[in-house]
Coordinates of C-alpha atoms and ligand atoms in Angstrom, one line a residue:
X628 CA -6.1 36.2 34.7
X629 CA -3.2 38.6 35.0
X630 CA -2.9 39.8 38.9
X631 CA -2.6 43.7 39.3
X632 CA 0.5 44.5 40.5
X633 CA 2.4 41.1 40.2
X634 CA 3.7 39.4 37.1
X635 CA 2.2 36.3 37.7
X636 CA -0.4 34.9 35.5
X637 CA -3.5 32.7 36.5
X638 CA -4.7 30.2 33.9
X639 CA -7.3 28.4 34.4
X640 CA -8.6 25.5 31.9
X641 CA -11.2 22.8 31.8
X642 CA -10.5 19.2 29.8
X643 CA -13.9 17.4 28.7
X644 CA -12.4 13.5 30.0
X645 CA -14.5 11.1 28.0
X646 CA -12.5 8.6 26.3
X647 CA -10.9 5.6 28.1
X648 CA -7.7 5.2 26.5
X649 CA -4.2 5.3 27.5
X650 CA -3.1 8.3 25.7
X651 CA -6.2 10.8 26.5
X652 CA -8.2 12.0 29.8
X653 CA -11.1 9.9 31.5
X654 CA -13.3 10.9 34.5
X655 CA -16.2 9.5 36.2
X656 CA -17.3 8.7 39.3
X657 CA -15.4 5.3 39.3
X658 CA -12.3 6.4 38.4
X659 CA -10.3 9.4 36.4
X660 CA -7.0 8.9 34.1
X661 CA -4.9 10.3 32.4
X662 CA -1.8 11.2 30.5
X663 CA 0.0 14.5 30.9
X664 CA 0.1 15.1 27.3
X665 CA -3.7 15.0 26.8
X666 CA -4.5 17.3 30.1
X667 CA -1.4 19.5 30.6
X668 CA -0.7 23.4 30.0
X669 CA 3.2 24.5 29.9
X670 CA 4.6 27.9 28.6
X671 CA 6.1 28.6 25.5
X672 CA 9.6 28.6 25.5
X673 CA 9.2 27.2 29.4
X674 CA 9.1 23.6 29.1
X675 CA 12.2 23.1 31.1
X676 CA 10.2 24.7 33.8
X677 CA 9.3 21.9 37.0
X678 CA 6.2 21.8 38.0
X679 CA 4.1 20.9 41.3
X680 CA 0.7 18.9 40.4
X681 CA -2.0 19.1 43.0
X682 CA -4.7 16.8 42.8
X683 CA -7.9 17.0 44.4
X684 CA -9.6 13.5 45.3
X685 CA -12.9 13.0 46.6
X686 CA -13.1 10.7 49.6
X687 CA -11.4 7.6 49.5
X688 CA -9.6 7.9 46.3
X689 CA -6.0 7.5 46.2
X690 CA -3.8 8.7 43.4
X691 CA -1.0 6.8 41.7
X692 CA 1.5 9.0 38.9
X693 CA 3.1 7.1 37.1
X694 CA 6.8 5.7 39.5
X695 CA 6.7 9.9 40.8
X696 CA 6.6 9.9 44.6
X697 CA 2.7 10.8 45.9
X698 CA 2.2 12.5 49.1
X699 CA -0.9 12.6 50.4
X700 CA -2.6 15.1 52.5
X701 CA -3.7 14.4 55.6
X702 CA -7.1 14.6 55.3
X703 CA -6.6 12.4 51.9
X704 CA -8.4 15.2 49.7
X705 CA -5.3 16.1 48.3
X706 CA -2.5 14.4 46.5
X707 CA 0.9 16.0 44.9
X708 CA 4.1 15.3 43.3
X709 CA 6.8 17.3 41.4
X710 CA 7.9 17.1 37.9
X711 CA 10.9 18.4 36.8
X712 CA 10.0 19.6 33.1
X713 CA 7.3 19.2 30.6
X714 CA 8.5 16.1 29.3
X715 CA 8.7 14.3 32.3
X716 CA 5.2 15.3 32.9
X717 CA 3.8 14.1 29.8
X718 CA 6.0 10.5 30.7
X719 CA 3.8 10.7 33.8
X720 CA 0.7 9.6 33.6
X721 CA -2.0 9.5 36.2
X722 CA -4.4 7.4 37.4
X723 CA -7.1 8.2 40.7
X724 CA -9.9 6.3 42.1
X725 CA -10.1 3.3 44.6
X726 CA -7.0 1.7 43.7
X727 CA -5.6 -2.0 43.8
X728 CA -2.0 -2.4 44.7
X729 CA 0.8 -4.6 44.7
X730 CA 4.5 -4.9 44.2
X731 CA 7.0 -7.8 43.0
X732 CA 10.6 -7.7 42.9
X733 CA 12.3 -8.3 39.8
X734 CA 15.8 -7.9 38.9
X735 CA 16.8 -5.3 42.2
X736 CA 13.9 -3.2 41.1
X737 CA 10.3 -3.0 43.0
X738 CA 7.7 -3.3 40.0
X739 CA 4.3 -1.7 41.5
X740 CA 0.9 -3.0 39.7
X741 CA -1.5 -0.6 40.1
X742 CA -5.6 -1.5 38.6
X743 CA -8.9 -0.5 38.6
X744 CA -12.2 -1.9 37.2
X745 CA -12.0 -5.8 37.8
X746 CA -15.0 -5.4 38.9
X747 CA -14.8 -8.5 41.4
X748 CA -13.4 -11.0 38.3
X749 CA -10.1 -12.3 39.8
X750 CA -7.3 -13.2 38.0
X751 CA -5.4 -16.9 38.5
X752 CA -3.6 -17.9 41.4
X753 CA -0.4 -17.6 39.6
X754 CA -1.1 -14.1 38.7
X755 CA 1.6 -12.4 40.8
X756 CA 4.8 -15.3 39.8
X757 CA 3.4 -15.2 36.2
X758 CA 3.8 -11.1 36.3
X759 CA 7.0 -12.0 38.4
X760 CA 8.2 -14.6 35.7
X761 CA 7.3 -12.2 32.7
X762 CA 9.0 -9.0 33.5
X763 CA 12.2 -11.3 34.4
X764 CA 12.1 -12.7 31.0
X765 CA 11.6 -8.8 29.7
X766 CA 14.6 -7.7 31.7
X767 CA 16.7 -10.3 30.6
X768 CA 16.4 -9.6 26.9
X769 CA 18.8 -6.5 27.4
X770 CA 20.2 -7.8 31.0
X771 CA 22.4 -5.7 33.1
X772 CA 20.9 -3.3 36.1
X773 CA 17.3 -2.1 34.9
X774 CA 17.5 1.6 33.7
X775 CA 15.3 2.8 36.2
X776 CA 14.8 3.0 40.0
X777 CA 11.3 1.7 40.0
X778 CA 8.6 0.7 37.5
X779 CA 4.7 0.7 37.8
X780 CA 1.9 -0.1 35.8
X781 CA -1.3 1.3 36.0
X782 CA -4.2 -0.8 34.3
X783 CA -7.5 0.4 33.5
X784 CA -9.6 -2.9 33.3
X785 CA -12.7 -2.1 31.6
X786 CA -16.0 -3.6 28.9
X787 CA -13.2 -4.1 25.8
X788 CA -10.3 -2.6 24.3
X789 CA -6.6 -4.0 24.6
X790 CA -3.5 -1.4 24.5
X791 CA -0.8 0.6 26.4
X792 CA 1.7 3.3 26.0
X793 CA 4.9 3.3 27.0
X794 CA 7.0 5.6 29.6
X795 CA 10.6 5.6 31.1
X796 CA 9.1 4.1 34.3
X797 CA 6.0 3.3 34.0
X798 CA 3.2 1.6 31.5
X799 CA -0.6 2.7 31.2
X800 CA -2.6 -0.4 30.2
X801 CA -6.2 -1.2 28.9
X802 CA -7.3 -4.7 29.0
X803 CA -10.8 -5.7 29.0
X804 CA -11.6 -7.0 32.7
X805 CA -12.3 -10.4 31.8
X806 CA -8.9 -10.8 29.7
X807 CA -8.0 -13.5 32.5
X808 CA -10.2 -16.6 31.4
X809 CA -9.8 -18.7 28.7
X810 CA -5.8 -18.8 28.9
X811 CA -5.4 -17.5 25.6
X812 CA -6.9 -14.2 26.7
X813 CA -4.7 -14.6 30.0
X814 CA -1.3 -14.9 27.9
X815 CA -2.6 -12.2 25.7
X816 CA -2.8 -9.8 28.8
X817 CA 0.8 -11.2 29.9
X818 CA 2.0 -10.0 26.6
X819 CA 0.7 -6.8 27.0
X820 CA 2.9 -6.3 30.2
X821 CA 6.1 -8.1 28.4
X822 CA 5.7 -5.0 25.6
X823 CA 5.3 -1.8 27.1
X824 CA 8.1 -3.3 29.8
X825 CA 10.3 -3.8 27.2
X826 CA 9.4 -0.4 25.6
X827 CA 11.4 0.9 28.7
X828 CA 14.4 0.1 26.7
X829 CA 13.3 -0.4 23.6
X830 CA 12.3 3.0 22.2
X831 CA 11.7 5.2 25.4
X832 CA 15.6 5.1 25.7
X833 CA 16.9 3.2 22.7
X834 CA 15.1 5.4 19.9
X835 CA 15.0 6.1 16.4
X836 CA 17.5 8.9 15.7
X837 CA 14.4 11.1 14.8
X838 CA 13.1 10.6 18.6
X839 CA 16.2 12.1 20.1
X840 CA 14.3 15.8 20.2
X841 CA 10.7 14.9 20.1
X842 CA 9.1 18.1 19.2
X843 CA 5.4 17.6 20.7
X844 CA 3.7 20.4 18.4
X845 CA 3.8 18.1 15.2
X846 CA 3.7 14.3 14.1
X847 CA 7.4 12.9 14.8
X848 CA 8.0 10.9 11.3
X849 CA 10.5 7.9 11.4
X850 CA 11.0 4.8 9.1
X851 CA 12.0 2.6 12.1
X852 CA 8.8 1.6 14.2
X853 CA 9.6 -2.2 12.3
X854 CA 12.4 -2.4 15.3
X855 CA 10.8 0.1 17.9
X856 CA 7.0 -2.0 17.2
X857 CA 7.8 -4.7 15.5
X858 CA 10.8 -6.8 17.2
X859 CA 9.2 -5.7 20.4
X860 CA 5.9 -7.5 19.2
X861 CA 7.8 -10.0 18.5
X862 CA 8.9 -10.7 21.4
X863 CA 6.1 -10.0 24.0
X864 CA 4.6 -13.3 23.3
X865 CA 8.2 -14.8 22.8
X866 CA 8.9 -13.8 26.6
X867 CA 5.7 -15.4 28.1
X868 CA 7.3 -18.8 26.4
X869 CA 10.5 -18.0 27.8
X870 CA 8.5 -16.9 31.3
X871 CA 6.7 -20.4 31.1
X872 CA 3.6 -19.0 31.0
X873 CA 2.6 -20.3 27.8
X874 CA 3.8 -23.5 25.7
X875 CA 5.8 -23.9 23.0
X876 CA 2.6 -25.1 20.8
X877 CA 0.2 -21.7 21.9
X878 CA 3.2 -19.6 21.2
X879 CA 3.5 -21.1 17.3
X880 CA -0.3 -20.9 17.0
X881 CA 0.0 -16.9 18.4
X882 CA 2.8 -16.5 15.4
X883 CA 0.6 -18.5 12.8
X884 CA -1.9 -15.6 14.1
X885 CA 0.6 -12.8 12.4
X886 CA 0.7 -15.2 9.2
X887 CA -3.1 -15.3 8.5
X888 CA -3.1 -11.2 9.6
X889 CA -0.2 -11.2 6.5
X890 CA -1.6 -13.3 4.0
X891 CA -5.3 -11.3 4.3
X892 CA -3.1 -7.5 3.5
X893 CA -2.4 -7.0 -0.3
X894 CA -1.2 -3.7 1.1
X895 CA 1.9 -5.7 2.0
X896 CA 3.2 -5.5 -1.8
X897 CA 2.6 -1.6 -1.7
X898 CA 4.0 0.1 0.8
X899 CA 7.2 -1.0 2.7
X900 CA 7.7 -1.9 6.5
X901 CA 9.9 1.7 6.2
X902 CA 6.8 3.5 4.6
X903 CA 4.7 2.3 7.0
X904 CA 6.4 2.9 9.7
X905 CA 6.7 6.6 8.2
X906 CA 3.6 7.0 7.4
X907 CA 2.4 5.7 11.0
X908 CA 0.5 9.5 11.8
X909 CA -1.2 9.3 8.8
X910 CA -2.3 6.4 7.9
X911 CA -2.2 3.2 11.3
X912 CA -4.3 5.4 13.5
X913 CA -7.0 6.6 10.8
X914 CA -7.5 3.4 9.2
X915 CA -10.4 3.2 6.0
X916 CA -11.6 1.2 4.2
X917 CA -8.4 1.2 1.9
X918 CA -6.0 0.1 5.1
X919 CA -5.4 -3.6 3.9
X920 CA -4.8 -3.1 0.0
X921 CA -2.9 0.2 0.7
X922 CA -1.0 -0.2 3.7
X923 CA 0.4 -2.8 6.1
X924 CA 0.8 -2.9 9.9
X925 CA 4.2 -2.6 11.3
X926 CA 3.6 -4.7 14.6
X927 CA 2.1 -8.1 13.2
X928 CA 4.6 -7.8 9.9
X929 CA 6.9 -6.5 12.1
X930 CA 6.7 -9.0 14.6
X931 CA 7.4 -11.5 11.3
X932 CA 10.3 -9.4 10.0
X933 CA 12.1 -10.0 13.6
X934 CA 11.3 -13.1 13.7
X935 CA 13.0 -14.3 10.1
X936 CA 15.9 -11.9 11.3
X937 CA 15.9 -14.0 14.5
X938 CA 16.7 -17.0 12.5
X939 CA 19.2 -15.9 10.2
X940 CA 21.2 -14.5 13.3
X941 CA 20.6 -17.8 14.8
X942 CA 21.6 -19.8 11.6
X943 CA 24.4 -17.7 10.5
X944 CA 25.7 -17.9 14.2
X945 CA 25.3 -21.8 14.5
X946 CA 22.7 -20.6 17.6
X947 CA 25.7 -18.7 19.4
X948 CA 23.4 -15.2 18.8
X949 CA 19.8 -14.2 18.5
X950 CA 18.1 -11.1 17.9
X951 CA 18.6 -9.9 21.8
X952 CA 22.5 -9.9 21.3
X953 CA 20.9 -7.5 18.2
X954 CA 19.1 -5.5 20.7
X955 CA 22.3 -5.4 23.0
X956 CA 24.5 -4.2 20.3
X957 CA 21.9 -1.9 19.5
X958 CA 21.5 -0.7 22.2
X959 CA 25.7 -0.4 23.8
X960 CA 26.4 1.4 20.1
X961 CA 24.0 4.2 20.5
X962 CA 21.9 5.2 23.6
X963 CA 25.0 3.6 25.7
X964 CA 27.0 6.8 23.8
X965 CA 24.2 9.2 24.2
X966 CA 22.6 8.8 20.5
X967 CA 19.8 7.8 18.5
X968 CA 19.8 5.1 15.7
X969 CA 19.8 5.0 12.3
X970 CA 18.7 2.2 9.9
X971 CA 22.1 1.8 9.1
X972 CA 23.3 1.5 12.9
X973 CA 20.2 -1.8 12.9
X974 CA 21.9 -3.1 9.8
X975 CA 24.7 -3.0 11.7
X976 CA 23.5 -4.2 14.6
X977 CA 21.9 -7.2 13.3
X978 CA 24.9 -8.2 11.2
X979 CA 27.2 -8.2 14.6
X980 CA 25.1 -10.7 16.5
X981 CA 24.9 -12.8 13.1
X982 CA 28.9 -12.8 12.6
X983 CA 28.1 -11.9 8.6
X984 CA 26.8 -8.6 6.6
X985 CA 23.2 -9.0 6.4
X986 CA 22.2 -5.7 5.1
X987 CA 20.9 -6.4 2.0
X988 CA 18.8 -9.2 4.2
X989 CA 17.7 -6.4 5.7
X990 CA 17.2 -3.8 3.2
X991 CA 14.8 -6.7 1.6
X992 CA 12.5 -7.2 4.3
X993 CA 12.2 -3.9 5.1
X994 CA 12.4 -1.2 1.9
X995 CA 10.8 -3.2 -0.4
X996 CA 7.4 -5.3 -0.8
X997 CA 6.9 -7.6 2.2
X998 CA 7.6 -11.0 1.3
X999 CA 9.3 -12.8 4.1
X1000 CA 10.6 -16.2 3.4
X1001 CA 8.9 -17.9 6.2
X1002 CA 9.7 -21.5 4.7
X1003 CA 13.8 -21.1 5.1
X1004 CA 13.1 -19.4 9.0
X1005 CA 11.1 -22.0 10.2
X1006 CA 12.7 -24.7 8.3
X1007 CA 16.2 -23.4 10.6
X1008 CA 13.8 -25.0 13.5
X1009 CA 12.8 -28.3 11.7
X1010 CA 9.2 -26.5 11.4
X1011 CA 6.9 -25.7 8.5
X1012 CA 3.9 -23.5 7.6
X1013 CA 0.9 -25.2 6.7
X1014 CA -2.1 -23.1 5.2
X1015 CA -5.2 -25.5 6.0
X1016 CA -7.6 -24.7 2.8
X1017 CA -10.5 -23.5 3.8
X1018 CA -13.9 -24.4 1.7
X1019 CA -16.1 -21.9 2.1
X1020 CA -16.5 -20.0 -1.1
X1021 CA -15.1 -16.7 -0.7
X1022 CA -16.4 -13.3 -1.6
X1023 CA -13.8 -11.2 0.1
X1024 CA -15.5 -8.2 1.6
X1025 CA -15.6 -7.1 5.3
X1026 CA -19.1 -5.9 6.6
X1027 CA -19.8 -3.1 8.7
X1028 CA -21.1 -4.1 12.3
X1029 CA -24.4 -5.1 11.9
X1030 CA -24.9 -4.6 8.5
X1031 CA -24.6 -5.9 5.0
X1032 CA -23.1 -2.9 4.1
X1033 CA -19.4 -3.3 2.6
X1034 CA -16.7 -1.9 4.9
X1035 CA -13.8 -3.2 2.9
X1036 CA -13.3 -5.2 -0.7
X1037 CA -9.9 -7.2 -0.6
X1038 CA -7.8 -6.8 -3.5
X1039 CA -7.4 -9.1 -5.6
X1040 CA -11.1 -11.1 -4.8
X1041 CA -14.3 -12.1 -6.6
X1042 CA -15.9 -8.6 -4.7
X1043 CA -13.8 -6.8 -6.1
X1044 CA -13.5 -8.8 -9.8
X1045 CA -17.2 -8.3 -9.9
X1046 CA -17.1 -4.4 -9.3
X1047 CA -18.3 -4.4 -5.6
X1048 CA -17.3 -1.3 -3.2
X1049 CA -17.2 -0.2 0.2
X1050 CA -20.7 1.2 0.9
X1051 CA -22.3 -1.0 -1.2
X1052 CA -25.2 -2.6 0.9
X1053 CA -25.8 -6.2 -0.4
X1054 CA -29.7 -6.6 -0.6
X1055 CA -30.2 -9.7 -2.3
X1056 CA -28.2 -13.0 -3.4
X1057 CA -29.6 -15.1 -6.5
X1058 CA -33.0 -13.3 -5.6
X1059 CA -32.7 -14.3 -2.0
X1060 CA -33.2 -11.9 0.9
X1061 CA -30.1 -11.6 3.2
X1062 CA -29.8 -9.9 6.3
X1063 CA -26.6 -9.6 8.7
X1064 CA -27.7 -12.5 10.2
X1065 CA -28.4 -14.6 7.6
X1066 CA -26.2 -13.3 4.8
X1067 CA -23.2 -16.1 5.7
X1068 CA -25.6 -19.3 5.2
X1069 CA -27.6 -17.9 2.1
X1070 CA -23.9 -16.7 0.8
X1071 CA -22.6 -20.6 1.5
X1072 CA -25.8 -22.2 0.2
X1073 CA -25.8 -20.3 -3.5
X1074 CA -21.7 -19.9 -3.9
X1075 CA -20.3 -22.8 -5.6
X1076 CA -17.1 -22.0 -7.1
X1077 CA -17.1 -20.7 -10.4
X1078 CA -20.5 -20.4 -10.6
X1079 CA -21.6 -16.8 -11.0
X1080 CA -24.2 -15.6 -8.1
X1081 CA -26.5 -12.4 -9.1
X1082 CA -25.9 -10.0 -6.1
X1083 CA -28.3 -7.4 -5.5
X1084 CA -26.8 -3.9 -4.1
X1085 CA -27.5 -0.4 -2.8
X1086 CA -25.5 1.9 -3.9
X1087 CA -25.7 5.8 -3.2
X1088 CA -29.4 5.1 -3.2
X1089 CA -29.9 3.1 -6.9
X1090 CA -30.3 -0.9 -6.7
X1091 CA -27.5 -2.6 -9.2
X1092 CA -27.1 -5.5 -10.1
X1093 CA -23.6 -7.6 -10.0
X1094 CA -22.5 -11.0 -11.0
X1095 CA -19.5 -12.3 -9.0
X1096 CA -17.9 -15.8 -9.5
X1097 CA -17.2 -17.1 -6.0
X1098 CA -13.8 -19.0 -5.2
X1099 CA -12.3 -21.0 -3.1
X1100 CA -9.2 -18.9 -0.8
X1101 CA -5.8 -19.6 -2.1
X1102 CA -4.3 -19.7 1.1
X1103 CA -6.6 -21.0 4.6
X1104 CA -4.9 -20.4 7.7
X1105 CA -1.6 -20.9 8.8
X1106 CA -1.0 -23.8 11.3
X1107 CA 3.2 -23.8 11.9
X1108 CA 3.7 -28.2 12.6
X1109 CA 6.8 -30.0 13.1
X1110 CA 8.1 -31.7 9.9
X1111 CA 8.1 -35.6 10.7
X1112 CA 11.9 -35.7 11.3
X1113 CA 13.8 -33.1 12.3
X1114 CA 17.4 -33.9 12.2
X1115 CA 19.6 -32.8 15.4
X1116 CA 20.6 -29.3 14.2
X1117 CA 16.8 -28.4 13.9
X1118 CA 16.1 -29.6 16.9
X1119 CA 19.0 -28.1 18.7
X1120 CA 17.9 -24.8 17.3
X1121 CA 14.6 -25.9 18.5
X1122 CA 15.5 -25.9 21.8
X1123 CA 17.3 -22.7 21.8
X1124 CA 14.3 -20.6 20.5
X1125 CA 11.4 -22.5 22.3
X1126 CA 12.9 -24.4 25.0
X1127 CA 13.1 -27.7 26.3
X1128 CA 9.3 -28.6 26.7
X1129 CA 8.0 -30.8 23.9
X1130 CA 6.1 -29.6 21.0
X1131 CA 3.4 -32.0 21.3
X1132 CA 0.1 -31.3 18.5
X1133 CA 1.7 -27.8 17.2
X1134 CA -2.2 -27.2 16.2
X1135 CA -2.8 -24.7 19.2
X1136 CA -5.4 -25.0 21.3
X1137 CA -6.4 -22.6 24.3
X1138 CA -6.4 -25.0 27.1
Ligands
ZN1369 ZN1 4.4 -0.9 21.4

């Protein structure tokens, strides 16, 4: 609406809020989030232009944006606070409803926890010194004064989904609301809060050089989310060890976790951590049914590719450096000078710390097929990978929920030797009936290995007929154990990277 007689212009807009995610816009009558990016008008060509947000609550609702400064009216129906630009309004985002609130100090900073949706399911005792102990572990990693004033989180507890995103001060998170029993769900949650903290600094300031000018009208394309993603998924669950919050043994069996996500992705021999990372737009956020024999994801193998850069900093450096005096260098060699990084400025970075050029190191993990030599890393620690056979007779297909309807085919399988395809509904195995749920026990009781089974499918509306020769998985799943002796350099590197408590049974449980 242009106003007669005035050159001011009235816009007015509505945003359907239906998905509960960190990165769009949700509203009911419990509770309304979210992020400026998803909800937010600016001008063209006026996107340094600051902005007052006014926010109409109904009765009882409070409002918490991101670390800005809320003021309140007095009748509590209204709720404001000033942005400076467009992008910090985007890096704000919002959550309203009857809120939970609490603050701990860490490291001269107040950390504010703000949460919906527990719906009465209460989190341990500990919760507040394990949150405490976690974000000091986080703030550690690149040490020195915090690089903001004040940090909150705002967590949307709800019936599933785990995530978060990432601002300069703050951290939207999704958790399901009974994340904090058994422990393993617990620590998962903790590790949640150790990565989008550390996202603070690693990648909201220290950034791929492609992120120095994010242009928000197009996908932002960079070969780097292995360091951005990856070393910090590496290290979310490594700081709830170093927090205490978890033991030595859960962390390996969280790390064996990243193995078996590995050794089930012939995408990994395709496309590159680099590509991956480049093609992050296109391909991690719209998976198909070709995902995990095309692609491969650049947080778990990520997360891997840190930690066999960990060692070799740690081995070339007789344990005087890790992959946080990396992340320091990194970080005091460009943000510190007002720049972005390069792959060449990581390189450089990680051959610093390790005292020795490791580029081509690098370069291999990272450019090329992904093949980490897991062995020689954990070997550095007196530690070895075991892949516990598993002897089920395989088929190698993923079903769609509730169906016997093919979702994926693994390369490389006995699906997809005997000509099986996504869409395929399975019907029948030698003759026998199956359903979704008894497709596993008639598939167990016909498959012997290398013995053909007769598999009856759908497929675009004909029945077919397959024979598939079942077999045995090459590789179970990965259980990391100590080998019987370590000698005192392994265990003195031991102790470095996992601490002082004893290994005990390295076969995880979730006690
Ligand atoms: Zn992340």
């Amino acid at each position: 609406m242009v106003l007669a007689g005035s050159n001011e212009v009235l816009v007015r807009w509505q945003v359907y809020a239906r998905e509960l995610s960190v990165r769009t816009a949700y509203a009911t009558a419990d509770f309304a989030f979210w992020s400026g990016g998803n909800v937010l008008l600016w001008p063209v060509g006026g996107t340094d232009l600051p902005a007052e947000i006014v926010v109409g609550l109904p009765a009882a609702w409070s409002l918490a944006a991101g670390s800005a400064p809320v003021s309140t009216s007095d009748d509590g129906r209204e709720a404001r606070f000033s942005v400076r630009d467009q992008d910090q309004a985007v890096d704000t985002p919002c959550l309203a409803g009857r809120l939970e609130e609490f603050e701990v100090a860490v490291a001269g900073r107040s950390h504010r926890f703000v949460e919906v949706g527990r719906a009465g399911l209460a989190p341990p005792q500990s919760y507040r010194e394990d949150l405490t102990a976690v974000l000091r572990a986080s703030a550690a990693v690149f040490g020195g004064e915090p690089p903001f004033a004040r940090f909150t989180f705002l967590t949307l507890f709800g019936e599933r989904g785990r995530g978060g995103l990432e601002h300069m001060d703050s951290a939207a998170l999704v958790a399901p609301r009974t994340t904090f029993a058994p422990r393993s769900s617990y620590e998962d949650y903790l590790a949640l809060v150790a990565h989008e903290y550390l996202h603070a600094w690693n990648v909201k300031r220290m950034r791929p050089r492609e992120f120095e000018g994010y242009d928000l009208e197009c996908e932002n394309h960079t070969e780097l989310l292995w360091v951005a993603e990856g070393f910090t998924a590496y290290l979310d669950d490594l700081l709830c060890l170093r927090a205490g919050v978890t033991t030595p043994a859960r962390y390996l069996a969280r790390l064996a976790s990243h193995v078996d996500a590995m050794l089930v992705n012939p995408g990994r021999f395709r496309q590159s951590l680099a590509e991956a990372s480049f093609d992050a737009w296109l391909l991690l956020y719209r998976p198909d049914e070709s995902t995990r024999n095309a692609t491969q994801n650049y947080y778990t193998n990520g997360a891997l590719a840190a930690f066999v850069i960990d060692a070799a900093i740690r081995e070339h450096s007789s344990g005087r450096h890790t992959l946080d005096d990396a992340l320091r260098i990194l970080w005091r060699d460009t943000y510190a000078v007002g720049r972005g990084y390069d792959h060449r400025d990581v390189c450089s970075a990680i051959s610093a710390a390790a005292g020795t050029k490791l580029d081509d190191f690098v370069d291999g993990l990272t450019r090329g097929p992904f093949d980490p030599d897991l062995t020689s890393a954990l070997g550095l620690f007196g530690l070895r990978l075991e892949l516990v056979d598993d002897d089920t007779p395989r088929l190698g297909v993923r079903f769609d929920a509730q169906h016997t309807t093919i979702a994926a085919v693994q390369d490389g399988t006995p699906a997809e030797r005997g000509g099986l395809c996504p869409g395929d509904e399975i019907l029948a195995i030698d003759r026998l009936r199956v359903r979704p749920e008894t497709f596993a026990s008639i598939w167990t009781a016909c498959a012997g290995a290398g013995r053909a089974v007769r598999v009856l499918l759908a497929r675009e509306g004909l029945l077919r007929e397959h024979d598939v020769v079942p077999d045995h998985p090459t590789s179970g799943k990965a259980r990391i154990t100590s080998v019987a002796e370590p000698n005192e350099s392994q265990c003195a590197h031991r102790r470095a990277w996992l601490g002082a408590m004893p290994l005990g049974n390295s076969t995880a449980s979730d006690d």
